[in-house]
């Protein structure tokens, strides 16, 4: 579905148009001005994004987060990517949601858990090993 927006087959309110990227308004925004940033190339998740596109992708995310303030008067923004789980469309998309104190957003107050004794070291060790740290 995002590929159809990128190709122009499906109409969308485009707000950012770059050689590798498109940003458009989410049709069902968390708050008005909620933008989805997508690579033109069809990749499903963040780990699939080619390395040469990473800088441009994050630079566009910065520009959208800045525009939420300068263009829309938001105090800040929430920037997020769902990978596979809770990902409604299997084409990588980064959400930029304008935020203002007291806006009532509750959907992103995730439940929190606690590590059992020693567990924190095990999780850290597994991640360090995978990341080569
Ligand atoms: Zn696609």
XYZ file of N, CA, C and O and ligand atoms in Angstrom:
533
model
N 0.833 -1.199 0.000
C 0.000 0.000 0.000
C 0.871 1.254 0.000
O 0.564 2.208 -0.718
N 1.969 1.254 0.743
C 2.843 2.425 0.699
C 3.550 2.512 -0.649
O 3.837 3.610 -1.128
N 3.835 1.365 -1.268
C 4.443 1.400 -2.603
C 3.516 2.100 -3.598
O 3.984 2.797 -4.497
N 2.206 1.946 -3.417
C 1.252 2.612 -4.309
C 1.229 4.117 -4.062
O 1.034 4.907 -4.979
N 1.416 4.533 -2.819
C 1.519 5.971 -2.522
C 2.795 6.521 -3.167
O 2.799 7.577 -3.790
N 3.883 5.768 -3.022
C 5.166 6.208 -3.568
C 5.095 6.330 -5.097
O 5.622 7.277 -5.682
N 4.405 5.381 -5.736
C 4.306 5.404 -7.196
C 3.290 6.423 -7.685
O 3.237 6.729 -8.872
N 2.446 6.917 -6.768
C 1.415 7.874 -7.153
C 0.097 7.218 -7.512
O -0.871 7.899 -7.848
N 0.027 5.896 -7.445
C -1.214 5.182 -7.785
C -2.302 5.440 -6.748
O -3.481 5.414 -7.065
N -1.888 5.664 -5.501
C -2.824 5.994 -4.423
C -2.485 7.393 -3.928
O -1.313 7.695 -3.669
N -3.505 8.230 -3.819
C -3.282 9.616 -3.406
C -2.915 9.694 -1.925
O -3.394 8.913 -1.110
N -2.034 10.638 -1.601
C -1.689 10.906 -0.209
C -1.276 12.361 -0.115
O -0.950 12.988 -1.125
N -1.300 12.882 1.099
C -0.853 14.258 1.324
C 0.643 14.246 1.563
O 1.119 14.063 2.682
N 1.397 14.391 0.460
C 2.856 14.322 0.526
C 3.395 15.602 1.159
O 2.997 16.707 0.777
N 4.283 15.449 2.136
C 4.872 16.629 2.772
C 6.389 16.677 2.578
O 7.020 17.707 2.846
N 6.974 15.556 2.154
C 8.420 15.503 1.953
C 8.673 14.571 0.781
O 8.133 13.470 0.740
N 9.456 15.056 -0.191
C 9.657 14.311 -1.438
C 11.137 14.387 -1.782
O 11.625 15.427 -2.201
N 11.852 13.300 -1.544
C 13.296 13.250 -1.807
C 13.600 12.037 -2.677
O 12.761 11.143 -2.796
N 14.773 12.003 -3.286
C 15.075 10.908 -4.224
C 14.851 9.512 -3.641
O 14.320 8.644 -4.330
N 15.216 9.311 -2.377
C 15.085 7.982 -1.771
C 13.896 7.850 -0.830
O 13.621 6.754 -0.343
N 13.200 8.959 -0.535
C 12.247 8.986 0.576
C 11.002 9.767 0.250
O 11.043 10.727 -0.517
N 9.906 9.367 0.884
C 8.676 10.148 0.816
C 8.113 10.253 2.234
O 8.145 9.283 2.996
N 7.592 11.437 2.571
C 6.869 11.622 3.828
C 5.465 12.093 3.514
O 5.272 12.962 2.652
N 4.483 11.501 4.187
C 3.090 11.873 3.921
C 2.297 11.790 5.218
O 2.705 11.116 6.177
N 1.157 12.478 5.242
C 0.320 12.487 6.429
C -0.354 11.134 6.622
O -0.887 10.556 5.668
N -0.312 10.633 7.857
C -1.073 9.442 8.217
C -2.559 9.783 8.117
O -2.994 10.809 8.627
N -3.313 8.923 7.429
C -4.747 9.191 7.230
C -5.526 9.145 8.534
O -6.603 9.720 8.637
N -5.034 8.400 9.510
C -5.686 8.303 10.819
C -4.671 8.715 11.878
O -4.105 7.882 12.574
N -4.421 10.023 11.982
C -3.319 10.495 12.817
C -3.577 10.333 14.315
O -4.720 10.427 14.765
N -2.504 10.083 15.058
C -2.578 10.151 16.525
C -2.892 11.601 16.904
O -3.753 11.861 17.738
N -2.170 12.539 16.301
C -2.501 13.953 16.358
C -2.354 14.515 14.951
O -1.591 13.976 14.144
N -3.056 15.586 14.657
C -2.983 16.172 13.328
C -1.548 16.602 13.030
O -0.881 17.177 13.900
N -1.096 16.287 11.833
C 0.284 16.560 11.464
C 1.193 15.347 11.618
O 2.388 15.426 11.352
N 0.615 14.194 12.023
C 1.335 12.920 12.162
C 1.810 12.470 10.773
O 0.998 12.272 9.882
N 3.136 12.360 10.618
C 3.724 12.035 9.319
C 4.317 10.624 9.347
O 4.866 10.189 10.365
N 4.204 9.938 8.214
C 4.893 8.667 8.007
C 6.004 8.892 6.991
O 5.753 9.417 5.905
N 7.206 8.524 7.360
C 8.369 8.648 6.479
C 8.724 7.259 5.973
O 8.911 6.334 6.781
N 8.796 7.082 4.655
C 9.061 5.759 4.084
C 10.169 5.850 3.030
O 10.257 6.833 2.297
N 11.018 4.810 2.946
C 11.953 4.737 1.821
C 11.186 4.366 0.550
O 10.223 3.600 0.609
N 11.589 4.938 -0.588
C 10.930 4.591 -1.855
C 11.134 3.115 -2.180
O 10.256 2.461 -2.729
N 12.301 2.613 -1.864
C 12.585 1.191 -2.073
C 11.770 0.372 -1.085
O 11.699 0.714 0.100
N 11.131 -0.697 -1.555
C 10.335 -1.520 -0.654
C 11.228 -2.366 0.234
O 11.829 -3.346 -0.199
N 11.345 -1.971 1.506
C 11.989 -2.804 2.518
C 10.995 -2.918 3.668
O 10.203 -2.001 3.907
N 11.006 -4.048 4.342
C 9.950 -4.286 5.330
C 10.217 -3.650 6.682
O 9.317 -3.086 7.297
N 11.456 -3.762 7.162
C 11.737 -3.300 8.529
C 13.045 -2.520 8.547
O 13.814 -2.534 7.576
N 13.313 -1.868 9.668
C 14.546 -1.084 9.796
C 15.807 -1.904 9.516
O 16.706 -1.423 8.823
N 15.907 -3.143 10.036
C 17.118 -3.922 9.721
C 17.312 -4.172 8.219
O 18.430 -4.472 7.790
N 16.252 -4.052 7.429
C 16.356 -4.288 5.984
C 16.820 -3.056 5.214
O 17.111 -3.153 4.015
N 16.852 -1.895 5.862
C 17.187 -0.655 5.143
C 18.649 -0.675 4.711
O 19.542 -0.872 5.542
N 18.934 -0.497 3.406
C 20.330 -0.501 2.959
C 21.146 0.576 3.674
O 20.658 1.681 3.928
N 22.391 0.247 3.961
C 23.246 1.139 4.746
C 23.360 2.524 4.123
O 23.380 3.534 4.840
N 23.412 2.578 2.790
C 23.613 3.869 2.136
C 22.390 4.782 2.274
O 22.464 5.963 1.959
N 21.275 4.234 2.755
C 20.075 5.061 2.917
C 19.867 5.531 4.360
O 18.962 6.319 4.634
N 20.709 5.053 5.264
C 20.472 5.341 6.685
C 20.599 6.819 7.006
O 19.745 7.373 7.711
N 21.638 7.462 6.526
C 21.847 8.868 6.875
C 20.699 9.736 6.374
O 20.208 10.609 7.091
N 20.279 9.494 5.127
C 19.193 10.273 4.558
C 17.889 10.053 5.299
O 17.105 10.987 5.486
N 17.686 8.825 5.726
C 16.459 8.487 6.457
C 16.419 9.232 7.786
O 15.407 9.862 8.128
N 17.517 9.191 8.518
C 17.528 9.874 9.820
C 17.529 11.390 9.643
O 16.920 12.107 10.446
N 18.192 11.879 8.603
C 18.175 13.320 8.344
C 16.748 13.793 8.064
O 16.323 14.847 8.553
N 16.000 13.011 7.311
C 14.605 13.376 7.028
C 13.773 13.313 8.302
O 12.892 14.156 8.515
N 14.051 12.336 9.153
C 13.336 12.250 10.437
C 13.613 13.500 11.274
O 12.703 14.055 11.904
N 14.863 13.951 11.268
C 15.207 15.190 11.980
C 14.422 16.362 11.416
O 13.883 17.183 12.171
N 14.375 16.463 10.106
C 13.674 17.583 9.471
C 12.183 17.567 9.811
O 11.579 18.614 10.053
N 11.596 16.359 9.848
C 10.173 16.251 10.174
C 9.924 16.601 11.640
O 8.920 17.251 11.968
N 10.834 16.179 12.518
C 10.686 16.510 13.941
C 10.832 18.018 14.150
O 10.135 18.610 14.985
N 11.713 18.645 13.392
C 11.877 20.102 13.465
C 10.628 20.802 12.941
O 10.129 21.760 13.547
N 10.095 20.289 11.824
C 8.916 20.914 11.210
C 7.681 20.802 12.098
O 6.805 21.676 12.053
N 7.607 19.730 12.903
C 6.463 19.603 13.818
C 6.415 20.821 14.746
O 5.341 21.301 15.108
N 7.592 21.328 15.111
C 7.657 22.501 15.980
C 7.478 23.790 15.179
O 6.652 24.628 15.507
N 8.275 23.931 14.130
C 8.298 25.215 13.429
C 7.048 25.445 12.587
O 6.575 26.576 12.463
N 6.503 24.387 12.012
C 5.352 24.552 11.117
C 4.026 24.390 11.838
O 3.036 25.010 11.456
N 4.014 23.532 12.875
C 2.739 23.195 13.511
C 2.616 23.742 14.923
O 1.558 23.630 15.546
N 3.709 24.280 15.463
C 3.636 24.837 16.807
C 3.668 23.809 17.916
O 3.363 24.126 19.071
N 4.021 22.548 17.583
C 4.151 21.535 18.629
C 5.344 21.862 19.515
O 6.289 22.534 19.086
N 5.300 21.378 20.757
C 6.444 21.581 21.656
C 7.535 20.551 21.379
O 8.706 20.783 21.690
N 7.136 19.413 20.841
C 8.093 18.342 20.577
C 7.444 17.312 19.674
O 6.484 17.615 18.968
N 7.984 16.097 19.711
C 7.421 15.053 18.858
C 7.751 13.694 19.444
O 8.642 13.560 20.293
N 7.008 12.702 18.985
C 7.313 11.307 19.289
C 7.713 10.661 17.974
O 6.969 10.740 16.983
N 8.893 10.038 17.943
C 9.422 9.441 16.717
C 9.603 7.950 16.973
O 10.244 7.576 17.964
N 9.007 7.121 16.111
C 9.029 5.680 16.400
C 8.904 4.837 15.136
O 8.339 5.275 14.132
N 9.450 3.629 15.222
C 9.333 2.632 14.161
C 8.906 1.316 14.797
O 9.558 0.857 15.741
N 7.837 0.720 14.307
C 7.489 -0.645 14.683
C 8.106 -1.587 13.662
O 7.962 -1.367 12.455
N 8.780 -2.616 14.140
C 9.335 -3.630 13.257
C 8.587 -4.943 13.460
O 8.698 -5.550 14.531
N 7.812 -5.344 12.471
C 7.044 -6.586 12.427
C 5.883 -6.581 13.434
O 4.722 -6.605 13.032
N 6.198 -6.550 14.735
C 5.137 -6.560 15.742
C 4.508 -5.176 15.827
O 5.229 -4.175 15.925
N 3.196 -5.124 15.760
C 2.442 -3.858 15.749
C 2.712 -3.034 14.491
O 2.357 -1.859 14.449
N 3.334 -3.649 13.489
C 3.590 -2.940 12.230
C 2.423 -3.208 11.290
O 2.260 -4.314 10.776
N 1.585 -2.196 11.066
C 0.329 -2.403 10.332
C 0.562 -2.594 8.840
O -0.202 -3.289 8.175
N 1.590 -1.971 8.293
C 1.904 -2.093 6.870
C 3.342 -2.603 6.744
O 4.256 -2.006 7.322
N 3.558 -3.706 6.011
C 4.902 -4.293 5.937
C 5.824 -3.571 4.959
O 6.414 -4.175 4.060
N 5.919 -2.262 5.122
C 6.863 -1.415 4.379
C 7.373 -0.440 5.438
O 6.571 0.266 6.072
N 8.689 -0.445 5.644
C 9.288 0.373 6.709
C 8.706 1.781 6.741
O 8.666 2.456 5.712
N 8.237 2.201 7.901
C 7.753 3.567 8.064
C 8.072 4.080 9.452
O 7.928 3.366 10.440
N 8.521 5.319 9.490
C 8.856 5.989 10.741
C 7.770 7.020 11.023
O 7.430 7.827 10.155
N 7.219 6.940 12.234
C 6.175 7.881 12.642
C 6.812 9.124 13.249
O 7.715 9.016 14.088
N 6.339 10.288 12.853
C 6.686 11.532 13.548
C 5.360 12.147 14.000
O 4.565 12.592 13.170
N 5.123 12.091 15.307
C 3.863 12.558 15.878
C 4.130 13.844 16.662
O 4.934 13.833 17.600
N 3.484 14.943 16.287
C 3.665 16.182 17.052
C 3.171 15.986 18.484
O 2.130 15.367 18.697
N 3.903 16.486 19.448
C 3.518 16.359 20.857
C 3.526 17.716 21.536
O 4.387 18.549 21.244
N 2.582 17.883 22.436
C 2.532 19.065 23.278
C 2.145 18.599 24.675
O 1.321 17.696 24.816
N 2.773 19.188 25.692
C 2.483 18.791 27.074
C 0.981 18.865 27.329
O 0.335 19.839 26.956
N 0.457 17.816 27.959
C -0.965 17.793 28.264
C -1.830 17.367 27.099
O -3.056 17.495 27.168
N -1.193 16.837 26.034
C -1.990 16.435 24.866
C -2.788 15.148 25.103
O -3.609 14.766 24.278
N -2.548 14.501 26.235
C -3.378 13.354 26.612
C -2.975 12.040 25.986
O -3.679 11.045 26.144
N -1.845 11.992 25.283
C -1.423 10.744 24.643
C -1.132 9.688 25.707
O -0.314 9.908 26.600
N -1.838 8.559 25.610
C -1.643 7.483 26.584
C -1.148 6.202 25.910
O -0.636 5.323 26.568
N -1.320 6.139 24.605
C -1.001 4.898 23.903
C 0.453 4.512 23.973
O 0.790 3.369 23.743
N 1.327 5.450 24.269
C 2.743 5.127 24.286
C 3.295 4.969 25.698
O 4.490 4.894 25.891
N 2.380 4.920 26.697
C 2.846 4.609 28.053
C 2.817 3.101 28.221
O 1.847 2.524 28.656
N 3.933 2.474 27.805
C 3.984 1.024 27.798
C 4.029 0.477 29.213
O 4.576 1.115 30.109
N 3.528 -0.762 29.380
C 3.731 -1.417 30.680
C 5.219 -1.665 30.886
O 5.944 -1.955 29.938
N 5.692 -1.505 32.101
C 7.109 -1.725 32.417
C 7.249 -2.968 33.291
O 6.367 -3.284 34.067
N 8.387 -3.633 33.162
C 8.646 -4.814 33.959
C 9.927 -4.605 34.763
O 10.496 -3.506 34.746
N 10.361 -5.624 35.490
C 11.598 -5.535 36.261
C 12.451 -6.754 35.970
O 11.917 -7.839 35.711
N 13.782 -6.601 36.032
C 14.681 -7.729 35.896
C 14.735 -8.491 37.213
O 14.804 -7.882 38.281
N 14.728 -9.822 37.104
C 14.969 -10.646 38.293
C 16.470 -10.637 38.582
O 17.272 -10.175 37.758
N 16.857 -11.169 39.746
C 18.265 -11.151 40.149
C 19.172 -11.781 39.111
O 18.948 -12.920 38.716
N 20.214 -11.047 38.660
C 21.182 -11.579 37.707
C 20.733 -11.508 36.254
O 21.539 -11.617 35.340
N 19.446 -11.329 36.037
C 18.903 -11.343 34.680
C 19.440 -10.187 33.837
O 19.679 -10.327 32.639
N 19.641 -9.042 34.484
C 20.079 -7.859 33.742
C 21.452 -8.099 33.128
O 21.712 -7.699 31.984
N 22.320 -8.814 33.842
C 23.655 -9.109 33.312
C 23.571 -10.074 32.133
O 24.313 -9.951 31.161
N 22.647 -11.041 32.207
C 22.472 -12.012 31.122
C 21.983 -11.309 29.857
O 22.514 -11.535 28.765
N 20.989 -10.423 29.993
C 20.476 -9.702 28.825
C 21.563 -8.814 28.227
O 21.738 -8.749 27.010
N 22.299 -8.130 29.075
C 23.368 -7.263 28.600
C 24.451 -8.063 27.882
O 24.931 -7.656 26.816
N 24.797 -9.221 28.433
C 25.855 -10.053 27.848
C 25.434 -10.570 26.467
O 26.232 -10.601 25.521
N 24.177 -10.998 26.348
C 23.690 -11.516 25.067
C 23.703 -10.422 24.009
O 24.067 -10.658 22.853
N 23.280 -9.213 24.398
C 23.277 -8.109 23.430
C 24.694 -7.673 23.074
O 25.003 -7.422 21.912
N 25.579 -7.606 24.076
C 26.975 -7.229 23.798
C 27.609 -8.225 22.830
O 28.337 -7.826 21.910
N 27.353 -9.532 23.047
C 27.937 -10.554 22.177
C 27.448 -10.385 20.738
O 28.232 -10.502 19.785
N 26.152 -10.092 20.567
C 25.596 -9.931 19.227
C 26.110 -8.673 18.556
O 26.236 -8.609 17.336
N 26.387 -7.641 19.369
C 26.791 -6.347 18.828
C 28.305 -6.184 18.753
O 28.808 -5.180 18.272
N 29.019 -7.149 19.276
C 30.476 -7.100 19.223
C 31.096 -6.078 20.164
O 32.194 -5.583 19.910
N 30.379 -5.741 21.233
C 30.905 -4.733 22.172
C 31.787 -5.380 23.232
O 31.633 -6.545 23.540
Zn 6.148 -1.308 -0.215
